Amino acid sequence: MSHPEVHGVVVLARNGDRSECFQDPVTYQPSTTESTPLGEVQSHLLGSYLRNVYFNPGSSSHIHDISTELVNLKEVHVRVKVGGEGSSVFDSATALLQGLFPPNPKNQITLANETTITSPLGGYQYVPGLYPAHSLLSTFVLTLSFPYSRDGGA
């Protein structure tokens, strides 16, 4: 199925594999959990998959006119609700974003003295997110969209 006018996508994700979570049956207070290496790999693979589906011009779900090499923070919005479980959702969000926006040597800046500096780790792309304090739900919301106006202009 072809989608010639995909303008954006919203991704709701949870976390990859994590350590056991116990919830107190009286207070409902959850125990702290941590991502496992398997969970981090799962989340990274999900990011790579999303990159292939939405950033690949040959994909029928390609988001037209979105920046695909370097992250454009006007096009990407991240919200991570950690809940009371600890870092597993945050860690999964970070791994997913690493898969979606892998290091790129073009992620650099030229200083006034003409020195060119590339971000650490071969051009690692930092994608900031909104990380509210504890909330009841543990979710990760990612919005990718090409900013356009209602009259069709960019």
Coordinates of C-alpha atoms in Angstrom, one line a residue:
M1 CA 0.0 0.0 0.0
S2 CA 1.4 3.4 -0.9
H3 CA 1.0 6.5 1.2
P4 CA 2.0 9.4 -1.0
E5 CA 1.4 12.1 1.5
V6 CA 2.7 11.0 4.9
H7 CA 3.4 14.1 6.9
G8 CA 4.2 12.6 10.2
V9 CA 3.9 9.8 12.7
V10 CA 3.4 9.3 16.4
V11 CA 5.1 6.4 18.1
L12 CA 4.0 5.2 21.4
A13 CA 6.4 2.7 22.9
R14 CA 7.1 1.1 26.2
N15 CA 10.5 -0.3 27.2
G16 CA 12.5 -3.2 26.1
D17 CA 13.5 -6.1 28.3
R18 CA 14.0 -5.0 31.9
S19 CA 14.7 -6.4 35.3
E20 CA 11.7 -7.7 37.3
C21 CA 9.2 -5.2 38.7
F22 CA 7.3 -5.8 41.9
Q23 CA 4.3 -3.7 42.8
D24 CA 3.3 -3.5 46.4
P25 CA -0.3 -4.9 46.6
V26 CA -1.3 -2.4 49.3
T27 CA 0.3 0.9 48.2
Y28 CA 0.8 0.0 44.5
Q29 CA 4.3 1.5 44.7
P30 CA 6.4 -0.2 42.0
S31 CA 10.0 -1.3 42.6
T32 CA 12.8 0.2 40.6
T33 CA 13.7 -1.5 37.3
E34 CA 16.6 -1.3 34.9
S35 CA 17.0 -2.1 31.3
T36 CA 18.9 -5.2 30.4
P37 CA 21.4 -5.3 27.5
L38 CA 18.7 -7.3 25.6
G39 CA 16.2 -4.5 26.2
E40 CA 18.6 -1.9 25.0
V41 CA 19.2 -3.9 21.8
Q42 CA 15.5 -4.4 21.3
S43 CA 14.9 -0.6 21.6
H44 CA 17.8 0.2 19.3
L45 CA 16.5 -2.3 16.7
L46 CA 13.0 -0.7 16.9
G47 CA 14.7 2.7 16.2
S48 CA 16.5 1.3 13.2
Y49 CA 13.3 -0.3 12.0
L50 CA 11.4 3.0 12.3
R51 CA 14.2 4.8 10.4
N52 CA 13.9 2.3 7.6
V53 CA 10.1 2.6 7.4
Y54 CA 9.8 6.4 7.8
F55 CA 13.1 7.9 6.5
N56 CA 13.8 5.6 3.6
P57 CA 12.6 7.3 0.3
G58 CA 11.9 3.9 -1.1
S59 CA 9.4 3.0 1.7
S60 CA 5.7 3.5 1.0
S61 CA 5.5 5.1 4.5
H62 CA 8.3 7.6 3.9
I63 CA 7.7 11.0 5.6
H64 CA 8.2 13.4 2.7
D65 CA 10.6 16.3 3.3
I66 CA 11.7 15.3 6.8
S67 CA 15.4 15.6 7.6
T68 CA 16.9 12.1 7.5
E69 CA 20.6 12.5 8.0
L70 CA 20.8 15.0 10.9
V71 CA 18.1 15.4 13.4
N72 CA 16.1 18.6 13.1
L73 CA 14.6 19.4 16.5
K74 CA 11.7 21.3 14.8
E75 CA 10.6 17.9 13.4
V76 CA 11.2 15.6 16.3
H77 CA 9.5 15.8 19.7
V78 CA 10.1 13.3 22.5
R79 CA 8.3 12.8 25.7
V80 CA 9.3 10.1 28.2
K81 CA 7.1 9.4 31.2
V82 CA 9.2 7.3 33.6
G83 CA 6.6 6.4 36.1
G84 CA 7.8 5.0 39.3
E85 CA 9.7 2.0 37.9
G86 CA 13.0 3.7 37.4
S87 CA 15.2 4.2 34.4
S88 CA 14.0 1.4 32.1
V89 CA 11.7 3.6 30.0
F90 CA 14.3 6.4 29.8
D91 CA 17.0 3.9 28.8
S92 CA 14.8 2.4 26.1
A93 CA 13.9 5.8 24.7
T94 CA 17.6 6.7 24.5
A95 CA 18.4 3.4 22.7
L96 CA 15.5 3.9 20.3
L97 CA 16.6 7.4 19.4
Q98 CA 20.2 6.1 18.8
G99 CA 18.8 3.6 16.3
L100 CA 16.5 6.3 14.7
F101 CA 19.3 8.9 14.5
P102 CA 22.6 7.1 14.4
P103 CA 25.9 8.9 14.7
N104 CA 26.7 10.9 11.6
P105 CA 30.1 12.5 10.9
K106 CA 28.2 15.5 9.4
N107 CA 27.1 16.4 12.9
Q108 CA 29.8 19.0 13.3
I109 CA 30.4 22.7 13.7
T110 CA 33.1 25.0 12.4
L111 CA 34.4 27.4 14.9
A112 CA 35.4 31.0 14.3
N113 CA 39.1 29.9 14.0
E114 CA 38.0 27.5 11.2
T115 CA 38.5 24.4 13.4
T116 CA 35.9 21.8 12.7
I117 CA 34.6 19.8 15.6
T118 CA 32.5 16.6 15.2
S119 CA 30.3 15.5 18.0
P120 CA 31.6 12.6 20.2
L121 CA 31.3 9.0 19.2
G122 CA 31.6 9.7 15.5
G123 CA 28.9 12.3 15.3
Y124 CA 26.5 11.2 18.0
Q125 CA 23.1 13.0 17.7
Y126 CA 21.7 14.2 21.0
V127 CA 17.9 14.3 20.9
P128 CA 16.5 16.1 23.9
G129 CA 13.2 15.1 25.4
L130 CA 10.7 16.2 27.9
Y131 CA 11.1 14.0 31.0
P132 CA 8.5 14.9 33.5
A133 CA 9.0 13.7 37.1
H134 CA 7.2 10.6 38.2
S135 CA 3.8 9.9 36.7
L136 CA 1.4 7.0 36.9
L137 CA 2.2 5.6 33.4
S138 CA 5.5 4.6 32.0
T139 CA 5.5 5.5 28.3
F140 CA 7.6 6.9 25.5
V141 CA 6.0 9.2 22.9
L142 CA 7.9 10.2 19.8
T143 CA 6.4 12.5 17.2
L144 CA 8.1 12.9 13.8
S145 CA 6.6 15.4 11.4
F146 CA 7.5 17.8 8.6
P147 CA 6.3 21.2 9.8
Y148 CA 3.8 22.5 7.3
S149 CA 1.0 25.0 7.3
R150 CA -2.6 24.2 6.6
D151 CA -2.5 26.0 3.3
G152 CA 0.1 23.5 2.0
G153 CA 3.2 25.7 2.4
A154 CA 6.2 24.6 4.4

